PDB file of C-alpha atoms and ligand atoms in Angstrom:
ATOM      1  CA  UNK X   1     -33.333  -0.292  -7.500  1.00 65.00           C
ATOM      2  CA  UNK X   2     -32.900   0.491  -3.657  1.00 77.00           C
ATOM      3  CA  UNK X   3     -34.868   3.329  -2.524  1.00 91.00           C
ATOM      4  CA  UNK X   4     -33.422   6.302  -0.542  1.00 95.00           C
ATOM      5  CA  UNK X   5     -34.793   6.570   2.791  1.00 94.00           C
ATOM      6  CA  UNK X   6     -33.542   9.732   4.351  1.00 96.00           C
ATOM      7  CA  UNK X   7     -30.570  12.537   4.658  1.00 98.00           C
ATOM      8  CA  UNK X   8     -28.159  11.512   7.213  1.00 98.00           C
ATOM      9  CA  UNK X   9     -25.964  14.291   6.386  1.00 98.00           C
ATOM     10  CA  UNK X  10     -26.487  17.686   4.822  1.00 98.00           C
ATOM     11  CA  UNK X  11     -24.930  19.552   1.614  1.00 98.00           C
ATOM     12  CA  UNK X  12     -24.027  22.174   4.764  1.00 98.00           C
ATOM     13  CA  UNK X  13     -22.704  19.738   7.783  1.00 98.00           C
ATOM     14  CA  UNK X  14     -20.153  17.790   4.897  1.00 98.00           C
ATOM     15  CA  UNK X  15     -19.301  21.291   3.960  1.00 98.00           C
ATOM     16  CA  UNK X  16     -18.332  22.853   7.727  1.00 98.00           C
ATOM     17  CA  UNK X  17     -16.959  19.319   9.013  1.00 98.00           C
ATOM     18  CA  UNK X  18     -14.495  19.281   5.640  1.00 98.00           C
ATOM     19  CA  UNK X  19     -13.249  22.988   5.986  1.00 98.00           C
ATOM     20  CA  UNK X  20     -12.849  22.243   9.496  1.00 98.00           C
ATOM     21  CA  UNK X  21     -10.572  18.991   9.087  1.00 98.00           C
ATOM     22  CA  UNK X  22      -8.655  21.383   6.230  1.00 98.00           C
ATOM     23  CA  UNK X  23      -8.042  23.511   8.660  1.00 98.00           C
ATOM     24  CA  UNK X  24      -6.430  20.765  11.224  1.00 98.00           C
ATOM     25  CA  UNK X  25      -4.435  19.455   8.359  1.00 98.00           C
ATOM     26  CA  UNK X  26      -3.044  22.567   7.104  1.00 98.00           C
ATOM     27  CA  UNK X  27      -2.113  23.227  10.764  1.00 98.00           C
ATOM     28  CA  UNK X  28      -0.242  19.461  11.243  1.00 98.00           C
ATOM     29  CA  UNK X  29       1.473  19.861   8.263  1.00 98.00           C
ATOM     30  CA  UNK X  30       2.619  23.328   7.707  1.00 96.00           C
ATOM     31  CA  UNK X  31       6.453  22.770   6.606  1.00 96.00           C
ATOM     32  CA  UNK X  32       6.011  19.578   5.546  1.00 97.00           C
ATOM     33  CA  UNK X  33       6.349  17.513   2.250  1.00 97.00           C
ATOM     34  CA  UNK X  34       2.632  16.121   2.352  1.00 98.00           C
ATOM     35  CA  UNK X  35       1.067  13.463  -0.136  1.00 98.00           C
ATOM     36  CA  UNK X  36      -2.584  13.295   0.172  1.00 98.00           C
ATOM     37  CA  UNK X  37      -3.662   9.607  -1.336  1.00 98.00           C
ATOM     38  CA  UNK X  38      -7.349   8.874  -2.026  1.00 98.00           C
ATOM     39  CA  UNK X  39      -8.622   5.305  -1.813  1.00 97.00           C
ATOM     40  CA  UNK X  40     -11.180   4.924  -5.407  1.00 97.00           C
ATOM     41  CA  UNK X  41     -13.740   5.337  -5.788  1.00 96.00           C
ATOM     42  CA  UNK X  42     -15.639   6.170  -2.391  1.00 97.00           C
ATOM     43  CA  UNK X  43     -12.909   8.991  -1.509  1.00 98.00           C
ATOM     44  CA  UNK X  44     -12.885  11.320  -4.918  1.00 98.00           C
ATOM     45  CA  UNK X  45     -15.558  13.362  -3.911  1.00 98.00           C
ATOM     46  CA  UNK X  46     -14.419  14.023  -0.892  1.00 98.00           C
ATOM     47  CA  UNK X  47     -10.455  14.301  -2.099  1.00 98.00           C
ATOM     48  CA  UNK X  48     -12.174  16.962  -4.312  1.00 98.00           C
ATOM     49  CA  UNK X  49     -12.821  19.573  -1.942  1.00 98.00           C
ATOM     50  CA  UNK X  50     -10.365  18.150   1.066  1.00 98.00           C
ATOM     51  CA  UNK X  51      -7.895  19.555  -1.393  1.00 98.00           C
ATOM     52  CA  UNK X  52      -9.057  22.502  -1.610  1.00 98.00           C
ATOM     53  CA  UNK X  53      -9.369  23.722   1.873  1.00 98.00           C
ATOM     54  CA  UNK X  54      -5.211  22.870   2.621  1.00 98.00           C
ATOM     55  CA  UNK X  55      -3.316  26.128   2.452  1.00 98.00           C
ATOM     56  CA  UNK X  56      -0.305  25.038   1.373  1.00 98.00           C
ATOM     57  CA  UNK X  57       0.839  22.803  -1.930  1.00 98.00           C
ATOM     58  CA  UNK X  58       0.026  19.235  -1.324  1.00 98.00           C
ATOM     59  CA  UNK X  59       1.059  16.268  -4.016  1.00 98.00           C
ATOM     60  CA  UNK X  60      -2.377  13.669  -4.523  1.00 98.00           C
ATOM     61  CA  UNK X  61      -2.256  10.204  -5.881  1.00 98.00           C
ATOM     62  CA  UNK X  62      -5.289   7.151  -5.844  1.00 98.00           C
ATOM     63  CA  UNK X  63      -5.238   4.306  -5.308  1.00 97.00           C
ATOM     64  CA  UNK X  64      -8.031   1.429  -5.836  1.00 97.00           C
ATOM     65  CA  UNK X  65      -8.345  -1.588  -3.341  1.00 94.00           C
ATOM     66  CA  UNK X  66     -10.745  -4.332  -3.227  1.00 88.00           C
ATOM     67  CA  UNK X  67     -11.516  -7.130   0.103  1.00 77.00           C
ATOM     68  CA  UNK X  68     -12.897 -10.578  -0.809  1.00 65.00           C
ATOM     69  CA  UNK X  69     -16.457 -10.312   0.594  1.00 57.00           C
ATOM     70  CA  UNK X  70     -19.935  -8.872  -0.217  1.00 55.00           C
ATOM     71  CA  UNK X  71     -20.230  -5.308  -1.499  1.00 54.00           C
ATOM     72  CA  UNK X  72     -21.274  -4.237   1.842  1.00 57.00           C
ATOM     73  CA  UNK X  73     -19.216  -6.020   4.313  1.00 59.00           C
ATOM     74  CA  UNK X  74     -15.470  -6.464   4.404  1.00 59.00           C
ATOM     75  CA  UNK X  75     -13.036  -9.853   4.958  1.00 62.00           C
ATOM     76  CA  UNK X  76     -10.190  -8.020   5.555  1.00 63.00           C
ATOM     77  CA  UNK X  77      -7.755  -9.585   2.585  1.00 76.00           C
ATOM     78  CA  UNK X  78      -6.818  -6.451   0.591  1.00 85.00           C
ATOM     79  CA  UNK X  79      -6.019  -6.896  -3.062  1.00 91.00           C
ATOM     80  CA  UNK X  80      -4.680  -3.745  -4.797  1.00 94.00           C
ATOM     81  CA  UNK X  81      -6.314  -3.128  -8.140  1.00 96.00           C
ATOM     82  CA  UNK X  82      -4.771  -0.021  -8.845  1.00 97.00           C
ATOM     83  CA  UNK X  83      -1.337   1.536  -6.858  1.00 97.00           C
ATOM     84  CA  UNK X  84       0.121   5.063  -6.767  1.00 97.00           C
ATOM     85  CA  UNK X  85       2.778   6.290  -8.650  1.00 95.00           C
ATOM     86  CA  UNK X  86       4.367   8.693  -6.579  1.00 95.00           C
ATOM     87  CA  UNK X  87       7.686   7.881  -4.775  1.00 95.00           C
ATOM     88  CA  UNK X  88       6.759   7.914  -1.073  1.00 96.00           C
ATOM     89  CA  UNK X  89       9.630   7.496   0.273  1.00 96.00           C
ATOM     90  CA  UNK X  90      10.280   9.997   3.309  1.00 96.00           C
ATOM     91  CA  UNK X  91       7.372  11.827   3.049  1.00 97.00           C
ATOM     92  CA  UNK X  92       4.154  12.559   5.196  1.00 98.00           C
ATOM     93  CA  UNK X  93       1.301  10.012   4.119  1.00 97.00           C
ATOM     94  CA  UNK X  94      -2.291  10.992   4.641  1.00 98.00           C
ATOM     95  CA  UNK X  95      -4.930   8.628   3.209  1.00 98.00           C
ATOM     96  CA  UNK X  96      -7.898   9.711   2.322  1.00 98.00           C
ATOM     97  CA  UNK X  97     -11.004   7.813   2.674  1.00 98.00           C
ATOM     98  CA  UNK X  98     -14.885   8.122   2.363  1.00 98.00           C
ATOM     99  CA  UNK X  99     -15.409   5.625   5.250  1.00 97.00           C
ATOM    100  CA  UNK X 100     -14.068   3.944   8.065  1.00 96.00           C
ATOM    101  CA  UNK X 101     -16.007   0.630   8.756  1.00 95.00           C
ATOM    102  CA  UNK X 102     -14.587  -2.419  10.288  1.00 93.00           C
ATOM    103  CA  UNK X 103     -11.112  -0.404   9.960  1.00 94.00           C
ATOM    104  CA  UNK X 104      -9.235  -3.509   8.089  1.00 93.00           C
ATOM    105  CA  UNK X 105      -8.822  -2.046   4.991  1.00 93.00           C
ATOM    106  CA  UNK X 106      -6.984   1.344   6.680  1.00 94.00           C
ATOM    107  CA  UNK X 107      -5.459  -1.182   9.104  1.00 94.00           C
ATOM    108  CA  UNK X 108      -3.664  -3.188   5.709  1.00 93.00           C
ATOM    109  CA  UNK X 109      -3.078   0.328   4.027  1.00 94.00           C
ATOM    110  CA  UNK X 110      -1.336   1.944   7.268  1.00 93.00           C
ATOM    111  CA  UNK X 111       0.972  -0.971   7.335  1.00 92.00           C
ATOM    112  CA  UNK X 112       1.542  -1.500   3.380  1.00 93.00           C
ATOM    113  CA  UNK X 113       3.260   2.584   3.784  1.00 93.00           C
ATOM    114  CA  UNK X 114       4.526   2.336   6.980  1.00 91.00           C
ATOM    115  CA  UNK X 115       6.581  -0.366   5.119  1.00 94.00           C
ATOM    116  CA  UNK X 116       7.290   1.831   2.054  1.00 95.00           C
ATOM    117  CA  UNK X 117       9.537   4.028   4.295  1.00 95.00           C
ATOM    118  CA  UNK X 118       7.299   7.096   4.261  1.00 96.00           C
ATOM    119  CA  UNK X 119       7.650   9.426   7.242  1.00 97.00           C
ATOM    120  CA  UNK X 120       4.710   9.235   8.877  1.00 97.00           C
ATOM    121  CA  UNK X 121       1.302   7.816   7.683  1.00 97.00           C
ATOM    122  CA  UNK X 122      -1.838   9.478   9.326  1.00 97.00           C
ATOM    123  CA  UNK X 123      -5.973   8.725   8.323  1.00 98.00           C
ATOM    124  CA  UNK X 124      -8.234  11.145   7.048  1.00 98.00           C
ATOM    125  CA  UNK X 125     -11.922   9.990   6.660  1.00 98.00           C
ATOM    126  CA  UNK X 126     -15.332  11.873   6.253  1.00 98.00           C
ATOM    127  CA  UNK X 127     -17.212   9.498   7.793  1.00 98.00           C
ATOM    128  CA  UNK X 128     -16.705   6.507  10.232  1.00 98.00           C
ATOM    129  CA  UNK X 129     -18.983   3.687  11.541  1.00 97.00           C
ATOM    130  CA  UNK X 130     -17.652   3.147  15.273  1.00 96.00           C
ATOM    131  CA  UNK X 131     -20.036   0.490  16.349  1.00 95.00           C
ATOM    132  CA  UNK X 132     -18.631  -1.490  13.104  1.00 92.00           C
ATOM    133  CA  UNK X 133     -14.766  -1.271  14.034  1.00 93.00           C
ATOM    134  CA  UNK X 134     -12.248  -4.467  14.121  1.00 94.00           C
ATOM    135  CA  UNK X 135      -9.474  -2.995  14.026  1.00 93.00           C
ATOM    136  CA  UNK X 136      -8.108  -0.617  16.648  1.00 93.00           C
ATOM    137  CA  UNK X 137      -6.630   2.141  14.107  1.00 95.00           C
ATOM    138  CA  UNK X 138      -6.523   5.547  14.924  1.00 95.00           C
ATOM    139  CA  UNK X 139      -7.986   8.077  12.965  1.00 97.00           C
ATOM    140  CA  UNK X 140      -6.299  11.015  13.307  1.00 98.00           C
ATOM    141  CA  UNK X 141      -9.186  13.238  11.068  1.00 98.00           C
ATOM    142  CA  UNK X 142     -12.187  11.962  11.693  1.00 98.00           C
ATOM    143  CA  UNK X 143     -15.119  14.202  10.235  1.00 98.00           C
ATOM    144  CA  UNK X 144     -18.645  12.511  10.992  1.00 98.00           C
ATOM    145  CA  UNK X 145     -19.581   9.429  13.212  1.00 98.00           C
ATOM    146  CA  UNK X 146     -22.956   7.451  11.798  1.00 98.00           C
ATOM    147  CA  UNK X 147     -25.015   4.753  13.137  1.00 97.00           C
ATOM    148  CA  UNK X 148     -24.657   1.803  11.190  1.00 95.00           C
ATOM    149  CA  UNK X 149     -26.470   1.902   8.681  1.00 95.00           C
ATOM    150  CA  UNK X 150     -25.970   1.206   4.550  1.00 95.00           C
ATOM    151  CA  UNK X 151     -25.484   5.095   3.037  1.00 97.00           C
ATOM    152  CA  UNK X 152     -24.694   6.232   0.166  1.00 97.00           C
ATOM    153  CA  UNK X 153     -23.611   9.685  -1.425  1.00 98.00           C
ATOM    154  CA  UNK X 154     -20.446  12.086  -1.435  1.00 98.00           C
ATOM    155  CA  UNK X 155     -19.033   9.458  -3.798  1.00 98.00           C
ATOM    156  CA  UNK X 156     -20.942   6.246  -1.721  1.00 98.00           C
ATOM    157  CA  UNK X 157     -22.093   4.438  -3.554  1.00 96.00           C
ATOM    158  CA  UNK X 158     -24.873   0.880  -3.821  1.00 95.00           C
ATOM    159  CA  UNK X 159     -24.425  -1.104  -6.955  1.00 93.00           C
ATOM    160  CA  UNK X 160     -21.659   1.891  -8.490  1.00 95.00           C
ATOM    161  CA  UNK X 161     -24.901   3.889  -7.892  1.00 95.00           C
ATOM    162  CA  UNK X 162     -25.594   7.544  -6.547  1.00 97.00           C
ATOM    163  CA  UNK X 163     -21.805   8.239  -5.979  1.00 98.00           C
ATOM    164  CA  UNK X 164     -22.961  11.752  -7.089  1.00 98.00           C
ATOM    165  CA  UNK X 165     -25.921  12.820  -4.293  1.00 98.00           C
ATOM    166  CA  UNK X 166     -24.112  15.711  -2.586  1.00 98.00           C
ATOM    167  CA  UNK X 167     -25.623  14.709   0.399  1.00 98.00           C
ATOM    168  CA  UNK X 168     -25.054  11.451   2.613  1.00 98.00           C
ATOM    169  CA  UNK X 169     -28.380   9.428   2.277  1.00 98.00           C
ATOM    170  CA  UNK X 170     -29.400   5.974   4.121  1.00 97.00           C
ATOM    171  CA  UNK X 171     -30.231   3.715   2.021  1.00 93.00           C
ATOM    172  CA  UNK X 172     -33.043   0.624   2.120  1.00 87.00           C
ATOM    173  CA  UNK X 173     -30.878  -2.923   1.721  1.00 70.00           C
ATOM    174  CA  UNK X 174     -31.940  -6.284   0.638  1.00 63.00           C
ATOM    175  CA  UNK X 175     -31.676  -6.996   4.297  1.00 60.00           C
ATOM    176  CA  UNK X 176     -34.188  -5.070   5.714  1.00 55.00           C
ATOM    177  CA  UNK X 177     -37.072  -5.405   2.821  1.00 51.00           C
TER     178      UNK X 177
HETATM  179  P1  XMP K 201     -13.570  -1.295   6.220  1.00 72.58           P
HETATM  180  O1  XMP K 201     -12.323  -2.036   5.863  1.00 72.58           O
HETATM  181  O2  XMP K 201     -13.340  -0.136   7.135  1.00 72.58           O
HETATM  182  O3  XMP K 201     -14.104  -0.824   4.825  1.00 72.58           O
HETATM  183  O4  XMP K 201     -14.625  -2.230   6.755  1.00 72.58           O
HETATM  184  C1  XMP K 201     -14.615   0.437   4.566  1.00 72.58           C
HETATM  185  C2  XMP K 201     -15.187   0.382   3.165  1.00 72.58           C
HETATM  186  O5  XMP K 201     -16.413  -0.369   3.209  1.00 72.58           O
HETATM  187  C3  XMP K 201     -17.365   0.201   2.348  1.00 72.58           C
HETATM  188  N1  XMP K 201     -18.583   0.529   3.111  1.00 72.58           N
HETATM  189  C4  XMP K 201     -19.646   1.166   2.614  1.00 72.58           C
HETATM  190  N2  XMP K 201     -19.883   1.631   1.375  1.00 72.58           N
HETATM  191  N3  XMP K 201     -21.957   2.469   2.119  1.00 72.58           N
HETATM  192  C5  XMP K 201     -21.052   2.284   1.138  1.00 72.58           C
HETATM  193  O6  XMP K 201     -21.285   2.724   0.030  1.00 72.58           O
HETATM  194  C6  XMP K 201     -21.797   2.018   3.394  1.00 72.58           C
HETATM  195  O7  XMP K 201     -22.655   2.211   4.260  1.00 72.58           O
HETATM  196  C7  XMP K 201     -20.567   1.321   3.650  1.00 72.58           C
HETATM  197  N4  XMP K 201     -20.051   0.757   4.769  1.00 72.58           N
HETATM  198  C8  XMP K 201     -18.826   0.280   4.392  1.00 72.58           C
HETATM  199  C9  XMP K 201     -16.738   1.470   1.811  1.00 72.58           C
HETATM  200  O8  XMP K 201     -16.316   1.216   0.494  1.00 72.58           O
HETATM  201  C10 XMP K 201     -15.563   1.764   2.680  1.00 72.58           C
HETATM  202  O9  XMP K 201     -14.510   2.358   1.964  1.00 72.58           O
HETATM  203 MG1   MG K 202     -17.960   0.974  -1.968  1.00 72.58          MG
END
């Protein structure tokens, strides 16, 4: 068991920052045929109430990738475990995910439905590790930047553990006992 060391972000800063990037969405994409798709599992929780702060009707579909690598780093080989289902074609593309690390995997993903023919593919993340980044993607709704550390919570998870802590929490690693 890994212990929890301390809140790095609050029940009430997740809540503001995700109203607030709801709020730029709904803006961007007022008129427009908009599929929101969350990469599993790290992005449900925050899909969840994304979602739900979009004024107008929005489609949603998941989808479930894995990189070759330890559970904390990433290679940069994408494998899809699980795709969407929804046609894509010619419509707006906002992926949804729980963070932005190296940037490989949302690097792959941007190019796997730019390829797909949609009609523009944008990046929504709730939390993003710039010290960490590889690839030079741009996030176009970025909610919180974090020092790089291992966290878990809001769907984070160590070991398919504490997904379900409302709040972002650093977490001790093997590394630094
Ligand atoms: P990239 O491709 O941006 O990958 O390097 C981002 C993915 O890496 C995982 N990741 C973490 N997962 N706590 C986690 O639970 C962390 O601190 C962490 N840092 C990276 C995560 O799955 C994310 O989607
Ligand atoms: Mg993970």
């Amino acid at each position: 068991m890994k212990e929890l060391r301390k809140v790095l972000v609050s029940r009430a800063q997740l809540e503001s920052r995700v109203k607030e990037l709801g709020a730029a969405i709904s803006r961007d994409y007022e008129g427009k045929e908009l599929v929101l798709i969350g990469i599993l599992k790290g992005a449900a929780v925050f899909m969840a109430d994304l979602m739900r702060e979009i004024s107008f009707p929005v489609a949603i579909d998941y989808m479930s990738v894995s990189s070759y690598g330890s559970s904390s780093t990433t290679s940069g080989v994408i494998t899809i475990k699980q795709d969407i289902n929804t046609d894509i074609r010619g419509k707006h593309v906002l992926l949804v995910e729980d963070l932005i690390d190296t940037g490989l995997t949302l690097q792959h993903l941007g190019q796997l439905f730019a390829l797909r023919e949609a009609a523009s593919v944008s990046i929504c993340t709730i939390l993003s590790k710039p010290s960490r980044r590889l690839a030079d993607i741009p996030i176009d709704y970025c909610g919180i930047e974090i020092p790089d550390e291992f966290v878990v919570g809001y769907g984070l998870d160590y070991a398919e553990q504490y997904r379900n802590l409302p709040e972002v929490w650093i977490v001790e690693t093997e590394e630094q006992q």
